[in-house]
Coordinates of C-alpha atoms and ligand atoms in Angstrom, one line a residue:
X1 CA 37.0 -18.7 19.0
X2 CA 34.1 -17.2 21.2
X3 CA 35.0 -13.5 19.5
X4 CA 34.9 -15.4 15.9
X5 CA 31.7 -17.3 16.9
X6 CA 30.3 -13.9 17.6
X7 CA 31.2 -12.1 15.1
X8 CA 29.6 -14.3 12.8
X9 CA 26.3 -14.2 15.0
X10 CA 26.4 -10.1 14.6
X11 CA 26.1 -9.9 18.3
X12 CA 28.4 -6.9 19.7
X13 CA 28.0 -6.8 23.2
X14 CA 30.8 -7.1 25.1
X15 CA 29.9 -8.2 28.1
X16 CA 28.3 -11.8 26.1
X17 CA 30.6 -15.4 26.7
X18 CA 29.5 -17.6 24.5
X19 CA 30.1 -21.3 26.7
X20 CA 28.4 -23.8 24.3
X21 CA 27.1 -24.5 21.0
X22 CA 24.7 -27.6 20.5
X23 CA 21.8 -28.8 18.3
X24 CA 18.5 -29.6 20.1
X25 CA 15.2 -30.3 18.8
X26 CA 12.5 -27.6 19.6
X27 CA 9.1 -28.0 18.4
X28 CA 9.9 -30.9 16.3
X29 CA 12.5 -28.7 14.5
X30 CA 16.0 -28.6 14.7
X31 CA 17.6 -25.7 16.2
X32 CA 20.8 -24.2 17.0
X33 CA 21.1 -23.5 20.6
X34 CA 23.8 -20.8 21.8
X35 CA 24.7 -20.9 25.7
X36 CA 26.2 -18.0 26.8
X37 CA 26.6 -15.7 30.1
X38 CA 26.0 -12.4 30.4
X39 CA 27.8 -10.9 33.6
X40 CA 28.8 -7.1 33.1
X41 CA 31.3 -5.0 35.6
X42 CA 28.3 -2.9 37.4
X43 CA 29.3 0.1 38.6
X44 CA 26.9 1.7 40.9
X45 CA 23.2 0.3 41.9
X46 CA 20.5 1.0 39.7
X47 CA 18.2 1.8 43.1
X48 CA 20.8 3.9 45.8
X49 CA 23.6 4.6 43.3
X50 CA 26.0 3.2 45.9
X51 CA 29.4 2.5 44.1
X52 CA 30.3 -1.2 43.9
X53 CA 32.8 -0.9 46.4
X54 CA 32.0 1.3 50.0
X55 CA 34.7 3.5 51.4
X56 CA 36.0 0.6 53.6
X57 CA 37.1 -1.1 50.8
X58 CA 34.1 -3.7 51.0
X59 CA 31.8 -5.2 48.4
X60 CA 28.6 -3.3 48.1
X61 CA 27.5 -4.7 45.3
X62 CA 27.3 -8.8 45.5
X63 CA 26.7 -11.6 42.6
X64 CA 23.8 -13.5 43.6
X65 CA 23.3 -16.1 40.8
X66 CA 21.8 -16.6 37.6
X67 CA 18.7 -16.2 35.4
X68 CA 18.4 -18.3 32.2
X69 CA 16.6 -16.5 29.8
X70 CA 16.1 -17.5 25.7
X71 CA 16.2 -15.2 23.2
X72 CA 15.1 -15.9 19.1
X73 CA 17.9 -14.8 16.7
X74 CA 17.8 -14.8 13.5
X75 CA 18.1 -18.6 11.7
X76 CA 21.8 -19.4 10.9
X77 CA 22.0 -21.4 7.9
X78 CA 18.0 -22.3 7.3
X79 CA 18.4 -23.1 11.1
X80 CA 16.3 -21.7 13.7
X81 CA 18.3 -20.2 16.0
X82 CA 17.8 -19.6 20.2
X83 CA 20.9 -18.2 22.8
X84 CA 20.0 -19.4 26.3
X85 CA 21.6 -16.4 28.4
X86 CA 22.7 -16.9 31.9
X87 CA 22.6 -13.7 33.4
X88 CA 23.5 -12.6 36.2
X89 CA 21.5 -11.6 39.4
X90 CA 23.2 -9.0 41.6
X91 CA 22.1 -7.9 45.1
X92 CA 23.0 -4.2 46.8
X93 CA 24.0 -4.7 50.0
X94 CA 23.3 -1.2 50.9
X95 CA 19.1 -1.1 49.9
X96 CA 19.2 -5.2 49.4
X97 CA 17.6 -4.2 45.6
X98 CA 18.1 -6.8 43.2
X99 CA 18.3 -6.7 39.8
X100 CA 19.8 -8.9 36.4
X101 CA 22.3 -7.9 33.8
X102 CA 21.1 -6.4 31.0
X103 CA 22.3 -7.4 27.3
X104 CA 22.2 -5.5 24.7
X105 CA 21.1 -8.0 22.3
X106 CA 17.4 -7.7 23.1
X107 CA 14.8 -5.6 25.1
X108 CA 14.1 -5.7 28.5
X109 CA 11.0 -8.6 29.1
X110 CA 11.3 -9.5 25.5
X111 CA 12.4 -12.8 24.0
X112 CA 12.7 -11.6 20.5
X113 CA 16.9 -10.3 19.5
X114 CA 17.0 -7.1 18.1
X115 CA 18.3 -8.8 15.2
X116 CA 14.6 -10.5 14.4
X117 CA 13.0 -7.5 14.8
X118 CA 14.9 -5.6 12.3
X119 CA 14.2 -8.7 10.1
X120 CA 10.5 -8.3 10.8
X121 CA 10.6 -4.7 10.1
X122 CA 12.3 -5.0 6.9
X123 CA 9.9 -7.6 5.7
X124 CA 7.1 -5.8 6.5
X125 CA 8.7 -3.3 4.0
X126 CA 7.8 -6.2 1.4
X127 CA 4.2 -7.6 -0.2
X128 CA 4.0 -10.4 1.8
X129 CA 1.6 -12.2 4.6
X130 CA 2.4 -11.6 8.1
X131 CA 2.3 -15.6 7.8
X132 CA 4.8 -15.8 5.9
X133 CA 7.1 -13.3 8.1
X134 CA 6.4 -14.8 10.8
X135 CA 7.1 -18.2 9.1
X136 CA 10.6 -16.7 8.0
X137 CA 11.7 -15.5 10.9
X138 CA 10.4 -18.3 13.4
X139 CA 7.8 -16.0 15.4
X140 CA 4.7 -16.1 16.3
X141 CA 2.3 -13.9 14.0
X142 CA 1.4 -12.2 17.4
X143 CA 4.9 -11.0 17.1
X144 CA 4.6 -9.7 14.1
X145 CA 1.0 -8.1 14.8
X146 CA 2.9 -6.3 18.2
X147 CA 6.2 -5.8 16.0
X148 CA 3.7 -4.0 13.0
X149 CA 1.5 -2.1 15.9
X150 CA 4.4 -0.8 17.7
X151 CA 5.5 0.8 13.9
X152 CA 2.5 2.9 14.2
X153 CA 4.5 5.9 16.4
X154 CA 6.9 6.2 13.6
X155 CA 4.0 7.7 10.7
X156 CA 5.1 11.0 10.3
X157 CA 2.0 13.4 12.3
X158 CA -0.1 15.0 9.1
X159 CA -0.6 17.7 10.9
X160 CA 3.1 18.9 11.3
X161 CA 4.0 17.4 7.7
X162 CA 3.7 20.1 5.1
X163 CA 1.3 19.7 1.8
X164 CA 3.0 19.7 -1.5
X165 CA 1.9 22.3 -4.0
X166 CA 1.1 19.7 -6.3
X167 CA -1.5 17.4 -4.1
X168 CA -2.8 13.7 -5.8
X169 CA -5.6 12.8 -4.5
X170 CA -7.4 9.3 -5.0
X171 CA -9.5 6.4 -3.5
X172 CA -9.1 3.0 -3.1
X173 CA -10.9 -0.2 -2.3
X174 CA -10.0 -0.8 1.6
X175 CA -11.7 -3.7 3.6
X176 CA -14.9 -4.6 4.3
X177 CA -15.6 -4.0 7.9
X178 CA -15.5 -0.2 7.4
X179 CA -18.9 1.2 6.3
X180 CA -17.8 3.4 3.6
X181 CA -15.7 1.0 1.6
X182 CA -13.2 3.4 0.0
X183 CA -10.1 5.1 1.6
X184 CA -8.9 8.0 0.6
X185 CA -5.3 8.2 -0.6
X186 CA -3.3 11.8 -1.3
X187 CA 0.1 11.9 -2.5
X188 CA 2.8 14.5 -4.0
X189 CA 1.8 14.9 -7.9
X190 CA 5.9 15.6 -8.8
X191 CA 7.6 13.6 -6.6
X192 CA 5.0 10.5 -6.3
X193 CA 5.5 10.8 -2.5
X194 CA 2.8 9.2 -0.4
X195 CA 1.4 12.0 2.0
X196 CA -1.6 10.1 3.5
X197 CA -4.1 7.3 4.0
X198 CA -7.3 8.2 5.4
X199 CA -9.9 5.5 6.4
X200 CA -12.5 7.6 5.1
X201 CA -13.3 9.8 1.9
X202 CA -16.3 11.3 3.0
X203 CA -16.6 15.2 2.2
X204 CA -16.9 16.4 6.0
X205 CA -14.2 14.3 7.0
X206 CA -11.9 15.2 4.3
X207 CA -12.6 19.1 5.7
X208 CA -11.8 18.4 9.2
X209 CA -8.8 16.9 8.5
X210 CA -7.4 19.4 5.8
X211 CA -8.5 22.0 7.5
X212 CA -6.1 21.2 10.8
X213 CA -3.0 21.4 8.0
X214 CA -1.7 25.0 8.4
X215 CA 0.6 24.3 4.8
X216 CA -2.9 23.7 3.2
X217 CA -2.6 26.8 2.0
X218 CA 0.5 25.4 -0.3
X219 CA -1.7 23.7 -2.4
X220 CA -1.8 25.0 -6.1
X221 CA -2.7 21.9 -7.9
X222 CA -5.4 19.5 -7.1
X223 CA -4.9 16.6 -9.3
X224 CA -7.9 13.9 -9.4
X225 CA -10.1 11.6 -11.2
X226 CA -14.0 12.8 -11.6
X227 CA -14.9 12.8 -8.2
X228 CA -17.2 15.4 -7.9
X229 CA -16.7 15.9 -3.9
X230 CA -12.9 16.8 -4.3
X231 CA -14.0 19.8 -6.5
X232 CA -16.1 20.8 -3.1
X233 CA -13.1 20.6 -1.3
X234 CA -10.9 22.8 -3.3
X235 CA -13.2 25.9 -2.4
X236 CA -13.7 24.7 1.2
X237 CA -9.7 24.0 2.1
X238 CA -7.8 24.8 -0.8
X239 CA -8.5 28.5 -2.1
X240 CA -5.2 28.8 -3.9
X241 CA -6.1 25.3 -5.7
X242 CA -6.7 24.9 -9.0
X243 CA -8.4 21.1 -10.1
X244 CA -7.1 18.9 -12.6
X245 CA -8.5 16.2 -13.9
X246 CA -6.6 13.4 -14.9
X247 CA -6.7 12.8 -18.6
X248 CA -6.9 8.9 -18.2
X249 CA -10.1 9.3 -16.1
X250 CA -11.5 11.7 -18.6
X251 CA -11.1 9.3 -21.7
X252 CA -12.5 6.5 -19.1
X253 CA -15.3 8.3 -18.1
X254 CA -16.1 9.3 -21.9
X255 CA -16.0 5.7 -22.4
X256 CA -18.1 4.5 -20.1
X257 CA -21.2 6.6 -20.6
X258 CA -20.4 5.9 -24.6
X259 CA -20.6 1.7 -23.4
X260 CA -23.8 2.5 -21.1
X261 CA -25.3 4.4 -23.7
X262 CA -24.9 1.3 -26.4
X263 CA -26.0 -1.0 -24.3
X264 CA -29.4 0.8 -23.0
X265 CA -29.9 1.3 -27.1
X266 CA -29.0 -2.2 -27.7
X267 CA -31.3 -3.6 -25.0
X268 CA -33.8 -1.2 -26.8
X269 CA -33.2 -2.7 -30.0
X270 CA -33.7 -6.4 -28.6
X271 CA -36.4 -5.7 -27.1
X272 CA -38.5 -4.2 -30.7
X273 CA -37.7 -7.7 -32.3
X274 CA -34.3 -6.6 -34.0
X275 CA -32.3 -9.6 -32.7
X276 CA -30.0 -9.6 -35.8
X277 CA -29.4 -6.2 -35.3
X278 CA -28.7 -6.6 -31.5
X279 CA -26.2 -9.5 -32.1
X280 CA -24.2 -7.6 -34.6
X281 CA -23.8 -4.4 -32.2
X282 CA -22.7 -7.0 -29.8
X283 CA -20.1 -8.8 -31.7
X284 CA -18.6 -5.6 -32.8
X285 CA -18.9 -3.4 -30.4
X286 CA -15.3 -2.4 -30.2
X287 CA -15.2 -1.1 -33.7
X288 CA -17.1 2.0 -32.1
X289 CA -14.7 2.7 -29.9
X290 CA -11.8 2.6 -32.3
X291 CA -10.0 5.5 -32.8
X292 CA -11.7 7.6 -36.1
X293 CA -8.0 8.4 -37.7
X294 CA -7.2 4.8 -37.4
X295 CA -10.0 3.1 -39.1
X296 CA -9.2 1.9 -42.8
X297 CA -11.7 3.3 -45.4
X298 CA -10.0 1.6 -48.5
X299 CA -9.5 -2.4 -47.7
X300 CA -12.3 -4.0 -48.8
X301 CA -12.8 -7.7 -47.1
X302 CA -15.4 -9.8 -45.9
X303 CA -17.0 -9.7 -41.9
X304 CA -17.9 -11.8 -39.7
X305 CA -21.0 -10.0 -38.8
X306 CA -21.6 -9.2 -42.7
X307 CA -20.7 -12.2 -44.4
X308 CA -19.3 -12.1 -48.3
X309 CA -22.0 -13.8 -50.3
X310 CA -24.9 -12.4 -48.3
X311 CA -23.4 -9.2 -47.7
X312 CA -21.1 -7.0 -50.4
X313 CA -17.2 -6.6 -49.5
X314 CA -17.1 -3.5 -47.0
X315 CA -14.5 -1.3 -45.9
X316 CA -13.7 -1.4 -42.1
X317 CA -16.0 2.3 -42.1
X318 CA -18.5 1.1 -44.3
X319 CA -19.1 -1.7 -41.9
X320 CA -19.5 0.4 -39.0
X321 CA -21.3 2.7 -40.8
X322 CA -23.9 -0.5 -41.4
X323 CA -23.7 -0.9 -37.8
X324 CA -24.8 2.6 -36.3
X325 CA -27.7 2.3 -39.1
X326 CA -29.3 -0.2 -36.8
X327 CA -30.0 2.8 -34.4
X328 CA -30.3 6.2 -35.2
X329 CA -29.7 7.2 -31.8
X330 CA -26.5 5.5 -31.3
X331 CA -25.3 7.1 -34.5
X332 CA -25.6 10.1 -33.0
X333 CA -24.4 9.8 -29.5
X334 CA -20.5 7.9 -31.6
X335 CA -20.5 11.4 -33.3
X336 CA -20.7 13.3 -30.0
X337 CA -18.2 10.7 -28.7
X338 CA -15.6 10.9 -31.3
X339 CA -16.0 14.4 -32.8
X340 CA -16.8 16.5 -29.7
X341 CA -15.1 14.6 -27.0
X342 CA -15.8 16.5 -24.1
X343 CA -19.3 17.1 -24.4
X344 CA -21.6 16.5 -21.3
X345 CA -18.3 16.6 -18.8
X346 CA -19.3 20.7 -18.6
X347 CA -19.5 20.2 -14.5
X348 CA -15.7 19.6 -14.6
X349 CA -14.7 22.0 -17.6
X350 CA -12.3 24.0 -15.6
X351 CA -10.6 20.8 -14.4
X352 CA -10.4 19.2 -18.3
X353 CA -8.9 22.6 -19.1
X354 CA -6.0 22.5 -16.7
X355 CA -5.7 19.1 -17.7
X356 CA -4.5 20.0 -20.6
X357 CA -2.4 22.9 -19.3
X358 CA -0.2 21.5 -16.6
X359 CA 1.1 18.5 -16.8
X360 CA 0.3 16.4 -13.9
X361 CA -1.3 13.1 -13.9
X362 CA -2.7 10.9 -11.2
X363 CA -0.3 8.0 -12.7
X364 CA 2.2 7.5 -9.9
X365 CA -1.0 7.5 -7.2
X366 CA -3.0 5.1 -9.6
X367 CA 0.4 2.7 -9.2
X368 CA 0.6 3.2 -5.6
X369 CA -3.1 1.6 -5.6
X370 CA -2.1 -1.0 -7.9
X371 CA 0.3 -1.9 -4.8
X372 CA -1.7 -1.6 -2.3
X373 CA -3.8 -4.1 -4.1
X374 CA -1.0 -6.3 -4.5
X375 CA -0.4 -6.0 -0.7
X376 CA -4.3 -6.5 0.4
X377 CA -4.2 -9.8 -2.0
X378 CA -1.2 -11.4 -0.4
X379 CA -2.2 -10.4 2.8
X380 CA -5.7 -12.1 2.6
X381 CA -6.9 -8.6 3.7
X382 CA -6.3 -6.7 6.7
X383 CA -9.1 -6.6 9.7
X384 CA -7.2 -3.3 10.9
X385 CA -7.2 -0.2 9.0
X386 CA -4.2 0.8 11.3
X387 CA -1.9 -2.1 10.1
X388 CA -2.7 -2.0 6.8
X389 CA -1.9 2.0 7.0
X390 CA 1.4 1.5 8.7
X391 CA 2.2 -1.6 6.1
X392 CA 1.4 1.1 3.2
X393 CA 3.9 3.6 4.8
X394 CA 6.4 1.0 5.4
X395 CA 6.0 -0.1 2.1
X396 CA 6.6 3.4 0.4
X397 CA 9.6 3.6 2.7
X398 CA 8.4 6.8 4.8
X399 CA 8.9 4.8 8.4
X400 CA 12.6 4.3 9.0
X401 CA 13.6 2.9 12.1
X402 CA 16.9 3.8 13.9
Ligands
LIG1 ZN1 21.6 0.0 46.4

């Protein structure tokens, strides 16, 4: 019975009797409580290394009584579990040390089983609160804090870690108590691999800690959005790097300065006494952003901004047409924005180029940011950049533990 009762408990070591099984209430909850002892064959003495029996035949090493301890295991059944261990005390005659069995089940001073730690770890793996971890596994959150701190030695030392040839880099939103709000994020542009999280993104600091990488030189392919500073850091730290900028960002940023541009000449237009001609850019404004080969040039119907009786049946371009006639300026800049796309992004020409050379993209980074999002949001933020680094590895499984 005791070897079944273990087995189904997960709990290996040998040297473990399990003597009772009860149900007690523990901080108003019910919980299963395991009694057990814990009384291995010692050999020799941790402090002399006398054997346990002298050359006379004689006892060296003595039992001399118990030590209750309790130790969380995982719940059994949507039950919070506890084993009290009685283990024993021995006592060398030889030195007089004294010292208590050891189980296997948990570390030395700790009350947490090595099963609830593994629990912990895997959760951590997951986009979740450390409330609700430690909620799930009966700890403390202080456990889980000391459980996710103690994580920390297992991040793989950027320094000794080669660079890919094809290096992501990208920023991210991290928590307020830093001064420069964004992180800095770098991956591996074929494999989507996660390479780093720095708390900073600032120019200098990106330098100094590049510049320690010996496989820096590795780096053929910078992929990133338009962030003017990684283009500095290509000449400082990667000579063999070519940039590429990410076709989503260029489209974005064509976009925006298109929106910023309309809305400046809008605002313009308000302002000379045009209010008709304001509200009708507004309603529409999307049709200016449509794609040129998908607009319709032969369905006549009626507008909302152009009304039947008042206004003649239009096409879908006649109508937008009528719009940019309401500013000669904005007519312009929507030709420069649909027919000569890349105008006014000269600074990163060289980058638009190879964008559309190689094909590498900053999609699988841009997803690991949507997770990390997802992760800060459940979380309620993080007040450590340290956790939430480790929780980022863990979560793009590059910690593994034993
Ligand atoms: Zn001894």
């Amino acid at each position: 019975m005791n070897n079944h009762i273990k087995k189904m408990l997960r709990i290996t070591d040998p040297s473990l009797k399990i003597i009772h099984v009860s149900y007690e209430t523990i901080k108003n909850r019910q919980t299963i409580v395991i009694e057990a002892t814990c009384s291995p064959y010692q050999k020799s003495c941790p402090n002399c290394g006398c054997t346990a029996q002298n050359q006379f035949g004689k006892l060296s090493i003595v039992k001399n009584g118990k030590k209750c301890v309790r130790v969380r295991l995982d719940q059994y059944n949507h039950l919070p579990t506890i084993i009290k261990i009685f283990k024993q005390r021995y006592k060398c005659k030889e030195c007089s040390s004294n010292w208590t069995a050891q189980s296997s089940l948990v570390e030395k001073r700790c009350s947490i089983g090595y099963h609830v730690k593994f629990k912990v770890i895997d959760l951590l793996k997951e986009k979740c609160s450390l409330t609700l971890i430690a909620k799930l596994c009966h700890v403390s959150i202080t456990t889980v804090i000391r459980i996710l701190k103690g994580l920390r030695t297992y991040i793989p030392n950027p320094n000794t870690s080669s660079l890919p040839s094809v290096l992501m880099v990208d920023e991210f939103r991290s928590h307020a108590s830093l001064e420069d709000k964004m992180s800095f994020i770098c991956a591996d542009g074929e494999t989507g691999k996660l390479v780093d999280i720095l708390p900073k993104r600032k120019l200098n600091k990106l330098t100094h800690y590049f510049m320690e990488n010996p496989s820096r030189m590795n780096v053929r392919y910078l992929v990133t959005d338009m962030n003017a500073a990684y283009d500095q850091l290509t000449k400082r730290v990667f000579p063999n790097a070519k940039v590429v900028i990410d076709r989503f960002h260029i489209i974005k940023h064509l976009n925006k300065s298109f929106q910023d541009f309309r809305v400046k000449e809008m605002k313009r237009i308000a302002v000379t006494k045009n209010k008709e001609a304001y509200f009708k850019l507004k309603a529409n404004w999307r049709y200016l952003t449509k794609n040129r080969s998908l607009i319709q040039h032969t369905e006549y119907k009626t507008w909302r901004s152009f009304r039947a009786p008042k206004y003649p049946y239009l096409t879908e371009a006649m109508m937008i047409d009528r719009l940019l006639n309401y500013s000669p300026a904005l007519k312009e800049t929507y030709e420069c924005f649909h027919n000569i796309k890349l105008q006014g992004l000269t600074k990163y020409e060289e980058g638009i180029r190879n964008a559309m050379v190689y094909p590498y993209s900053n999609g699988k980074i841009e997803a690991k940011n949507t997770h990390i999002k997802t992760l800060k949001r459940v979380s309620y933020g993080f007040k450590s950049f340290d956790n939430m680094r480790t929780r980022i590895f863990m979560m793009n499984q590059l910690i593994i533990v034993k």
